[in-house]
Amino acid sequence: MIEFTLWDIVRNLALAARWTVVLSLIAFVGGGLVGLLLLVLRLSGRAPVNRVIGAYVQLFQGTPLLMQLFLLYFGIALFGIDTSAWMAAGVALTLYASAYLAEIWRGCVEAIPRGQWEASKSLALSFGQQLRHIILPQALRIAVPPTVGFLVQVIKGTALASVIGFVELTKAGGMIANVTYEPLLVYGCVALMYFVLCFPVSLYARTLERKLHVGHR
Amino acid sequence: MSAIAESTVGAALATPHTQVGAPIIRITALRKSYGDNEVLKGIDLDVKRGEVIAIIGKSGSGKSTLLRCINGLEVFQEGSLTVDGKPLLYESAMAMRELRQRVGMIFQSFNLFPHLSVGRNVMLAPQLVKKKGSAENATRARQLLERVGLAEKFDAMPDQLSGGQQQRVAIARALAMDPAVMLCDEITSALDPELVGEVLRVVESLANEGMTLLMVTHEMNFARKVADRVIFMHQGRVHEMGSPEALFGQPRTAELKQFLSSLHD
Ligand SMILES: Nc1ncnc2c1ncn2[C@@H]1O[C@H](COP(=O)(O)OP(=O)(O)OP(=O)(O)O)[C@@H](O)[C@H]1O
Ligand SMILES: [Mg+2]
């Protein structure tokens, strides 16, 4: 049997944590882009479009992320596409994040007074110009706290990707715990690493929030 | 003295396409409903270039709705509307934007863009819509702000201004698009009484320089002084219309008499 020092445990966990980071980034970026697209479609859209997007949001908010991962992993394979755990996890997290972000951001946009739409419309701005120059900059200011709150959820949510065999932080922790027979120590380290990943995000959010507010004074 | 004269020349109002005295707004048989509730029940109105029109009437009589139809903020179901030669065509976003460039609107709640400085508020639409060069745009914005007495506020943020100042910025912002017509919907109603005068003085100066104005107002004295024509709206119709002297002096209908007497209570 191989001897594991604390350093070995930490080093292996840190290596696996890279994949947690990568998966989180995919979810942030992919989810953010798709979420923004959904938001814009919903704001410009007619009733049927809105209903479809509303259903999409409900679907992803109303089912556990774990089921979404399973369904995607086994579901994509059904279409004869060769899925890796990678792809399934990336796609599932992207869709999941996009649904939540679209909904969070819609709330922020709706918090902008109607007068802002009307004044910019009266000035002959196009819909895109209204969004780009008037509505989204104001919505962004109020969107930072809930968005970052959700991103922290996503980082922790990536742990679920371990169930489809994706070796990220949690999965690696499980594997190491099995060989070292030191679950408490290993999972303690795992928890600490999640904290190390999430805490700076929250901290940065607070700075960003302050900066955005200062910009308006 | 000469500096002031110069700046007034610089901030001169744009010349509409319509000839002086010719109709600049033509509204024909306009009907508008919200669901089953018909709010405008057939409005016919021609406004001549340079005319100042005050719209009065009880709450809910359709005054705001009429103004908002003129720049397409509200969609009406029947009738037609033309502003300075531009017809209102809902199907064409281009045509709507053309029309809105001819119409400036000032709101009761100012609606300045809170995330932009005063100067940027004024310059944004000319930059985006008219593709105005930044030097020319800034010069014009400064002139317009000077015109409304706020030259020194160019770099201020809207929330640093009083209500009266914000409303004056809103007027400068609308003027920056060189509108042929200005719509004012109770623009002093949200102001403390001591700030009303400064805004009305700006509006009066526009009227004196030949701007075509349609204003919904509760300031009867102002309407009497500045308006060429007063429109009394009642239940979605133009109930009575005429010169301020005629309307305030010899109201013909019982509804107008009642409305005017209710103001004195
Ligand atoms: N968005 C809307 N949806 C439904 N009904 C509306 C809407 N806006 C206005 N109305 C109705 O249309 C009618 C006319 O409203 P409008 O705002 O034009 O009146 P107004 O003369 O401007 O009144 P006020 O003096 O209170 O501003 C009212 O009965 C009002 O309830
Ligand atoms: Mg009104």
Coordinates of N, CA, C and O in Angstrom, one line a residue, chain B residues 107-253:
Chain B
F107 N -41.4 64.5 -19.4 CA -42.3 63.7 -18.6 C -42.4 64.4 -17.2 O -41.5 65.1 -16.8
Q108 N -43.5 64.0 -16.5 CA -43.7 64.5 -15.2 C -42.5 64.1 -14.3 O -42.1 64.8 -13.4
S109 N -42.0 62.8 -14.5 CA -41.0 62.3 -13.5 C -39.6 62.5 -14.1 O -38.7 61.7 -13.7
F110 N -39.4 63.4 -15.0 CA -38.1 63.8 -15.5 C -37.4 62.7 -16.4 O -37.0 62.9 -17.5
N111 N -37.3 61.5 -15.7 CA -36.7 60.4 -16.4 C -35.3 60.6 -17.0 O -35.0 60.1 -18.1
L112 N -34.5 61.3 -16.3 CA -33.1 61.4 -16.7 C -32.5 60.1 -16.5 O -32.9 59.3 -15.7
F113 N -31.4 59.8 -17.3 CA -30.7 58.5 -17.1 C -29.7 58.7 -16.0 O -28.7 59.4 -16.0
P114 N -30.0 58.0 -14.9 CA -29.3 58.2 -13.6 C -27.8 57.8 -13.6 O -27.0 58.3 -12.9
H115 N -27.5 56.9 -14.6 CA -26.1 56.4 -14.6 C -25.2 57.3 -15.5 O -24.0 57.0 -15.7
L116 N -25.8 58.3 -16.1 CA -25.0 59.2 -17.0 C -25.0 60.6 -16.5 O -25.9 61.1 -15.9
S117 N -23.9 61.3 -16.7 CA -23.8 62.7 -16.3 C -24.8 63.5 -17.1 O -25.3 63.1 -18.1
V118 N -25.0 64.7 -16.6 CA -25.9 65.6 -17.3 C -25.5 65.8 -18.8 O -26.3 65.7 -19.7
G119 N -24.2 66.0 -19.0 CA -23.8 66.2 -20.4 C -24.0 65.0 -21.2 O -24.5 65.1 -22.4
R120 N -23.7 63.8 -20.7 CA -24.0 62.6 -21.4 C -25.4 62.3 -21.7 O -25.8 61.8 -22.7
N121 N -26.3 62.7 -20.7 CA -27.7 62.6 -20.9 C -28.1 63.4 -22.2 O -28.9 62.9 -23.0
V122 N -27.6 64.6 -22.3 CA -28.0 65.4 -23.4 C -27.4 64.9 -24.7 O -28.0 65.0 -25.8
M123 N -26.2 64.4 -24.7 CA -25.5 64.0 -25.9 C -25.8 62.6 -26.4 O -25.5 62.3 -27.6
L124 N -26.3 61.8 -25.6 CA -26.5 60.3 -25.9 C -27.3 60.1 -27.2 O -26.8 59.5 -28.2
A125 N -28.5 60.7 -27.3 CA -29.3 60.4 -28.4 C -28.8 61.0 -29.7 O -28.8 60.3 -30.8
P126 N -28.3 62.2 -29.7 CA -27.7 62.8 -31.0 C -26.5 61.9 -31.4 O -26.4 61.7 -32.6
Q127 N -25.7 61.4 -30.5 CA -24.6 60.6 -30.8 C -25.1 59.2 -31.4 O -24.6 58.8 -32.5
L128 N -26.0 58.6 -30.8 CA -26.4 57.2 -31.2 C -27.4 57.3 -32.4 O -27.2 56.5 -33.4
V129 N -28.3 58.2 -32.4 CA -29.3 58.2 -33.4 C -29.0 59.1 -34.6 O -29.1 58.7 -35.8
K130 N -28.4 60.3 -34.3 CA -28.1 61.2 -35.4 C -26.6 61.1 -35.8 O -26.1 61.7 -36.7
K131 N -25.9 60.2 -35.1 CA -24.4 60.0 -35.4 C -23.6 61.3 -35.5 O -22.8 61.5 -36.3
K132 N -24.0 62.1 -34.5 CA -23.3 63.4 -34.5 C -21.9 63.3 -34.0 O -21.7 62.5 -33.0
G133 N -21.0 64.0 -34.5 CA -19.6 64.0 -34.1 C -19.4 64.5 -32.7 O -20.2 65.3 -32.3
S134 N -18.4 64.0 -31.9 CA -18.4 64.3 -30.5 C -18.2 65.7 -30.2 O -18.7 66.3 -29.2
A135 N -17.3 66.4 -31.0 CA -17.0 67.8 -30.7 C -18.3 68.7 -30.9 O -18.7 69.5 -30.0
E136 N -18.9 68.5 -32.0 CA -20.1 69.3 -32.4 C -21.2 69.0 -31.3 O -21.9 69.9 -30.9
N137 N -21.3 67.7 -31.0 CA -22.3 67.3 -30.0 C -22.1 67.9 -28.7 O -23.1 68.4 -28.0
A138 N -20.9 68.0 -28.2 CA -20.6 68.5 -26.9 C -20.8 70.0 -26.9 O -21.4 70.6 -26.0
T139 N -20.5 70.7 -28.0 CA -20.7 72.1 -28.1 C -22.2 72.4 -28.0 O -22.6 73.3 -27.3
R140 N -23.0 71.7 -28.8 CA -24.4 71.9 -28.8 C -25.0 71.6 -27.4 O -25.9 72.3 -26.9
A141 N -24.5 70.5 -26.8 CA -25.0 70.2 -25.4 C -24.8 71.3 -24.4 O -25.6 71.7 -23.6
R142 N -23.6 71.9 -24.5 CA -23.2 73.0 -23.6 C -24.1 74.2 -23.9 O -24.6 74.9 -22.9
Q143 N -24.4 74.5 -25.1 CA -25.2 75.6 -25.5 C -26.6 75.4 -25.0 O -27.3 76.3 -24.4
L144 N -27.1 74.2 -25.1 CA -28.5 73.9 -24.7 C -28.6 74.0 -23.2 O -29.6 74.5 -22.6
L145 N -27.6 73.4 -22.5 CA -27.6 73.5 -21.0 C -27.5 75.0 -20.6 O -28.1 75.4 -19.6
E146 N -26.8 75.8 -21.3 CA -26.7 77.2 -21.0 C -28.0 77.8 -21.2 O -28.5 78.6 -20.4
R147 N -28.7 77.4 -22.2 CA -30.0 78.0 -22.5 C -31.0 77.7 -21.4 O -31.8 78.6 -21.0
V148 N -30.9 76.5 -20.7 CA -31.8 76.2 -19.6 C -31.2 76.6 -18.3 O -31.7 76.3 -17.2
G149 N -30.1 77.3 -18.4 CA -29.5 77.9 -17.1 C -28.7 76.9 -16.3 O -28.5 77.1 -15.1
L150 N -28.1 75.9 -17.0 CA -27.4 74.9 -16.2 C -26.0 74.6 -16.8 O -25.5 73.4 -16.8
A151 N -25.4 75.6 -17.4 CA -24.1 75.4 -18.1 C -23.1 74.7 -17.1 O -22.3 73.8 -17.5
E152 N -23.1 75.1 -15.9 CA -22.1 74.6 -14.9 C -22.4 73.2 -14.5 O -21.6 72.6 -13.8
K153 N -23.5 72.6 -14.9 CA -23.8 71.2 -14.4 C -23.5 70.2 -15.4 O -23.9 69.0 -15.2
F154 N -22.7 70.5 -16.4 CA -22.4 69.6 -17.5 C -21.9 68.2 -16.9 O -22.3 67.2 -17.4
D155 N -21.0 68.3 -15.9 CA -20.4 67.0 -15.4 C -21.1 66.5 -14.2 O -20.7 65.5 -13.6
A156 N -22.2 67.1 -13.7 CA -22.9 66.6 -12.6 C -23.6 65.4 -12.9 O -23.9 65.1 -14.1
M157 N -24.0 64.6 -11.8 CA -24.8 63.4 -12.1 C -26.3 63.9 -11.7 O -26.5 64.8 -10.9
P158 N -27.3 63.3 -12.4 CA -28.6 63.7 -12.2 C -29.1 63.8 -10.7 O -29.8 64.7 -10.3
D159 N -28.6 62.8 -9.9 CA -29.1 62.8 -8.5 C -28.5 63.9 -7.7 O -28.8 64.1 -6.5
Q160 N -27.6 64.7 -8.3 CA -27.1 65.8 -7.5 C -27.9 67.1 -7.8 O -27.5 68.2 -7.3
L161 N -28.9 67.0 -8.6 CA -29.7 68.2 -9.0 C -31.0 68.2 -8.3 O -31.6 67.2 -8.0
S162 N -31.6 69.4 -8.2 CA -32.9 69.5 -7.7 C -33.9 69.1 -8.8 O -33.5 68.9 -10.0
G163 N -35.1 68.9 -8.4 CA -36.1 68.5 -9.4 C -36.3 69.5 -10.5 O -36.3 69.1 -11.7
G164 N -36.3 70.8 -10.2 CA -36.4 71.8 -11.2 C -35.2 71.7 -12.2 O -35.4 71.9 -13.4
Q165 N -34.0 71.5 -11.6 CA -32.8 71.4 -12.5 C -32.9 70.2 -13.4 O -32.6 70.2 -14.6
Q166 N -33.3 69.0 -12.8 CA -33.5 67.8 -13.6 C -34.4 68.0 -14.7 O -34.2 67.6 -15.8
Q167 N -35.5 68.7 -14.4 CA -36.5 68.9 -15.5 C -35.9 69.8 -16.6 O -36.2 69.5 -17.8
R168 N -35.1 70.7 -16.2 CA -34.5 71.6 -17.2 C -33.5 70.8 -18.1 O -33.4 71.0 -19.3
V169 N -32.8 69.9 -17.4 CA -31.9 69.0 -18.2 C -32.7 68.2 -19.2 O -32.3 68.0 -20.4
A170 N -33.8 67.7 -18.7 CA -34.7 66.9 -19.6 C -35.1 67.7 -20.8 O -35.2 67.2 -21.9
I171 N -35.4 68.9 -20.6 CA -35.8 69.8 -21.7 C -34.6 70.0 -22.7 O -34.7 69.8 -23.9
A172 N -33.4 70.2 -22.1 CA -32.2 70.3 -23.0 C -32.0 69.0 -23.8 O -31.6 69.0 -24.9
R173 N -32.2 67.9 -23.1 CA -32.0 66.6 -23.7 C -32.9 66.4 -24.9 O -32.5 65.9 -26.0
A174 N -34.2 66.8 -24.7 CA -35.1 66.7 -25.8 C -34.8 67.7 -27.0 O -34.8 67.3 -28.1
L175 N -34.3 68.9 -26.6 CA -34.0 69.8 -27.6 C -32.8 69.4 -28.5 O -32.7 69.8 -29.6
A176 N -31.9 68.6 -27.9 CA -30.7 68.2 -28.6 C -31.0 67.4 -29.8 O -30.2 67.2 -30.7
M177 N -32.2 66.8 -29.8 CA -32.6 66.0 -31.0 C -33.3 66.9 -32.1 O -33.8 66.4 -33.1
D178 N -33.3 68.2 -31.9 CA -33.9 69.1 -32.8 C -35.3 68.8 -33.2 O -35.6 68.6 -34.4
P179 N -36.2 68.6 -32.2 CA -37.5 68.2 -32.5 C -38.3 69.3 -33.2 O -38.0 70.5 -33.0
A180 N -39.3 69.0 -34.0 CA -40.2 70.0 -34.6 C -41.3 70.3 -33.6 O -41.9 71.4 -33.7
V181 N -41.6 69.4 -32.7 CA -42.7 69.5 -31.8 C -42.3 69.0 -30.4 O -41.5 68.1 -30.3
M182 N -42.8 69.7 -29.3 CA -42.5 69.2 -28.0 C -43.8 68.9 -27.3 O -44.7 69.6 -27.3
L183 N -43.8 67.7 -26.6 CA -44.9 67.3 -25.8 C -44.5 67.4 -24.4 O -43.5 66.9 -24.0
C184 N -45.3 68.0 -23.6 CA -45.0 68.1 -22.1 C -46.2 67.6 -21.3 O -47.3 68.1 -21.5
D185 N -46.0 66.6 -20.5 CA -47.1 66.0 -19.8 C -46.9 66.3 -18.3 O -46.2 65.7 -17.6
E186 N -47.6 67.3 -17.9 CA -47.6 67.8 -16.5 C -46.2 67.9 -15.9 O -45.9 67.3 -14.9
I187 N -45.4 68.6 -16.6 CA -44.0 68.6 -16.3 C -43.6 69.3 -15.0 O -42.5 69.2 -14.6
T188 N -44.5 70.0 -14.4 CA -44.2 70.7 -13.2 C -44.9 70.0 -12.0 O -44.8 70.5 -10.9
S189 N -45.7 69.0 -12.3 CA -46.5 68.4 -11.2 C -45.7 67.7 -10.1 O -46.2 67.6 -9.0
A190 N -44.5 67.3 -10.4 CA -43.7 66.6 -9.4 C -42.8 67.5 -8.7 O -42.0 67.1 -7.9
L191 N -42.9 68.8 -9.0 CA -41.9 69.8 -8.4 C -42.5 70.5 -7.2 O -43.7 70.8 -7.1
D192 N -41.6 70.9 -6.3 CA -41.9 71.7 -5.2 C -42.4 73.1 -5.8 O -41.8 73.5 -6.8
P193 N -43.3 73.7 -5.2 CA -43.9 75.0 -5.7 C -42.8 76.0 -6.1 O -42.9 76.6 -7.2
E194 N -41.8 76.1 -5.3 CA -40.8 77.1 -5.6 C -39.9 76.8 -6.8 O -39.2 77.7 -7.3
L195 N -40.0 75.6 -7.3 CA -39.2 75.2 -8.5 C -40.0 75.2 -9.8 O -39.4 75.0 -10.8
V196 N -41.3 75.4 -9.7 CA -42.1 75.4 -10.9 C -41.8 76.5 -11.8 O -41.6 76.3 -13.0
G197 N -41.5 77.7 -11.3 CA -41.3 78.9 -12.1 C -40.1 78.7 -13.0 O -40.3 79.0 -14.2
E198 N -39.0 78.2 -12.5 CA -37.8 78.1 -13.4 C -38.1 77.2 -14.6 O -37.5 77.4 -15.7
V199 N -38.9 76.2 -14.4 CA -39.2 75.3 -15.5 C -40.1 75.9 -16.5 O -39.9 75.9 -17.7
L200 N -41.2 76.6 -16.0 CA -42.1 77.2 -16.8 C -41.5 78.4 -17.7 O -41.8 78.6 -18.8
R201 N -40.5 79.0 -17.1 CA -39.8 80.1 -17.8 C -39.1 79.5 -19.0 O -39.1 80.2 -20.1
V202 N -38.5 78.3 -18.9 CA -37.8 77.7 -20.0 C -38.9 77.4 -21.1 O -38.6 77.6 -22.3
V203 N -40.0 76.8 -20.7 CA -41.0 76.5 -21.6 C -41.5 77.7 -22.3 O -41.7 77.7 -23.6
E204 N -41.7 78.8 -21.6 CA -42.2 80.0 -22.2 C -41.2 80.5 -23.2 O -41.6 81.0 -24.3
S205 N -39.9 80.4 -22.9 CA -38.9 80.9 -23.9 C -39.0 80.1 -25.2 O -38.8 80.6 -26.3
L206 N -39.3 78.8 -25.0 CA -39.4 78.0 -26.2 C -40.6 78.4 -27.1 O -40.6 78.6 -28.3
A207 N -41.7 78.7 -26.3 CA -42.9 79.1 -27.0 C -42.7 80.4 -27.8 O -43.1 80.6 -28.9
N208 N -42.0 81.3 -27.1 CA -41.7 82.6 -27.7 C -40.8 82.5 -28.9 O -40.9 83.4 -29.8
E209 N -40.0 81.5 -29.0 CA -39.1 81.3 -30.1 C -39.7 80.5 -31.2 O -39.1 80.0 -32.2
G210 N -41.0 80.2 -31.1 CA -41.7 79.5 -32.2 C -41.8 78.0 -32.1 O -42.1 77.4 -33.1
M211 N -41.4 77.4 -31.0 CA -41.5 76.0 -30.9 C -43.0 75.6 -30.8 O -43.8 76.3 -30.1
T212 N -43.3 74.5 -31.5 CA -44.7 74.0 -31.4 C -44.8 73.2 -30.1 O -44.0 72.3 -29.9
L213 N -45.7 73.5 -29.3 CA -45.8 72.9 -28.0 C -47.2 72.3 -27.7 O -48.2 73.0 -28.0
L214 N -47.2 71.1 -27.2 CA -48.5 70.6 -26.7 C -48.3 70.2 -25.3 O -47.4 69.4 -24.9
M215 N -49.0 70.9 -24.4 CA -48.7 70.6 -23.0 C -50.0 70.3 -22.2 O -50.9 71.1 -22.3
V216 N -49.9 69.2 -21.5 CA -50.9 68.9 -20.5 C -50.5 69.6 -19.3 O -49.4 69.5 -18.8
T217 N -51.4 70.4 -18.7 CA -51.0 71.2 -17.6 C -52.2 71.5 -16.6 O -53.3 71.5 -17.0
H218 N -51.8 71.6 -15.4 CA -52.7 72.1 -14.3 C -52.4 73.5 -14.0 O -53.1 74.1 -13.1
E219 N -51.4 74.1 -14.6 CA -51.1 75.5 -14.3 C -52.0 76.4 -15.2 O -51.5 76.8 -16.3
M220 N -53.1 76.7 -14.7 CA -54.1 77.4 -15.6 C -53.6 78.8 -15.9 O -53.8 79.3 -17.0
N221 N -52.9 79.5 -15.0 CA -52.4 80.8 -15.3 C -51.4 80.8 -16.4 O -51.3 81.6 -17.2
F222 N -50.6 79.7 -16.4 CA -49.5 79.6 -17.4 C -50.2 79.3 -18.7 O -49.8 79.9 -19.8
A223 N -51.2 78.5 -18.7 CA -51.9 78.1 -20.0 C -52.5 79.4 -20.6 O -52.4 79.7 -21.7
R224 N -53.1 80.2 -19.7 CA -53.8 81.4 -20.1 C -52.8 82.4 -20.7 O -53.0 83.1 -21.7
K225 N -51.6 82.4 -20.2 CA -50.6 83.4 -20.6 C -49.9 82.9 -21.9 O -49.6 83.7 -22.8
V226 N -49.6 81.7 -22.0 CA -48.7 81.2 -23.1 C -49.4 80.5 -24.2 O -49.0 80.6 -25.4
A227 N -50.5 79.9 -23.9 CA -51.2 79.1 -25.0 C -51.9 79.9 -26.0 O -52.4 81.0 -25.7
D228 N -51.8 79.4 -27.3 CA -52.6 80.1 -28.3 C -54.0 79.4 -28.3 O -55.0 80.1 -28.7
R229 N -54.1 78.2 -27.9 CA -55.3 77.5 -28.0 C -55.4 76.5 -26.8 O -54.4 76.0 -26.4
V230 N -56.5 76.4 -26.2 CA -56.7 75.5 -25.1 C -57.7 74.4 -25.5 O -58.7 74.7 -26.1
I231 N -57.3 73.2 -25.1 CA -58.2 72.0 -25.4 C -58.7 71.5 -24.1 O -57.9 71.1 -23.2
F232 N -60.0 71.4 -24.0 CA -60.6 70.7 -22.8 C -61.0 69.3 -23.2 O -61.9 69.1 -24.0
M233 N -60.4 68.3 -22.5 CA -60.7 67.0 -22.8 C -61.7 66.4 -21.8 O -61.5 66.7 -20.6
H234 N -62.6 65.6 -22.2 CA -63.6 65.1 -21.3 C -64.0 63.7 -21.9 O -64.4 63.6 -23.0
Q235 N -63.8 62.7 -21.1 CA -64.2 61.3 -21.4 C -63.7 60.9 -22.8 O -64.5 60.3 -23.6
G236 N -62.4 61.2 -23.1 CA -61.8 60.7 -24.3 C -62.2 61.5 -25.6 O -61.9 61.0 -26.7
R237 N -62.8 62.7 -25.4 CA -63.1 63.5 -26.5 C -62.5 64.9 -26.3 O -62.4 65.3 -25.2
V238 N -62.3 65.6 -27.4 CA -62.0 67.0 -27.3 C -63.4 67.7 -27.1 O -64.2 67.8 -28.0
H239 N -63.7 68.1 -25.9 CA -65.0 68.5 -25.5 C -65.2 70.0 -25.9 O -66.3 70.4 -26.3
E240 N -64.2 70.8 -25.7 CA -64.3 72.2 -26.0 C -62.9 72.7 -26.4 O -61.9 72.2 -25.8
M241 N -62.8 73.6 -27.3 CA -61.5 74.1 -27.8 C -61.6 75.5 -28.2 O -62.7 75.9 -28.7
G242 N -60.6 76.3 -27.9 CA -60.7 77.7 -28.3 C -59.5 78.5 -27.7 O -58.6 77.9 -27.1
S243 N -59.6 79.8 -27.8 CA -58.5 80.6 -27.3 C -58.6 80.6 -25.7 O -59.7 80.3 -25.2
P244 N -57.6 80.9 -25.0 CA -57.6 80.9 -23.6 C -58.7 81.8 -23.1 O -59.5 81.5 -22.2
E245 N -58.8 83.0 -23.7 CA -59.9 84.0 -23.3 C -61.2 83.4 -23.4 O -62.0 83.4 -22.4
A246 N -61.5 82.7 -24.5 CA -62.8 82.2 -24.7 C -63.1 81.0 -23.7 O -64.1 81.0 -23.1
L247 N -62.1 80.1 -23.6 CA -62.3 78.9 -22.8 C -62.4 79.2 -21.3 O -63.3 78.7 -20.6
F248 N -61.5 80.1 -20.9 CA -61.6 80.4 -19.4 C -62.6 81.5 -19.1 O -63.2 81.5 -18.1
G249 N -62.8 82.4 -20.1 CA -63.8 83.5 -19.9 C -65.2 83.1 -20.1 O -66.1 83.3 -19.2
Q250 N -65.5 82.5 -21.2 CA -66.9 82.1 -21.5 C -67.0 80.6 -21.8 O -67.2 80.2 -22.9
P251 N -66.8 79.7 -20.8 CA -66.9 78.3 -21.1 C -68.4 78.0 -21.5 O -69.3 78.5 -21.0
R252 N -68.5 77.2 -22.6 CA -69.8 77.0 -23.2 C -70.5 75.7 -22.6 O -71.7 75.7 -22.4
T253 N -69.7 74.7 -22.3 CA -70.3 73.4 -21.8 C -70.4 73.4 -20.3 O -69.5 73.9 -19.6

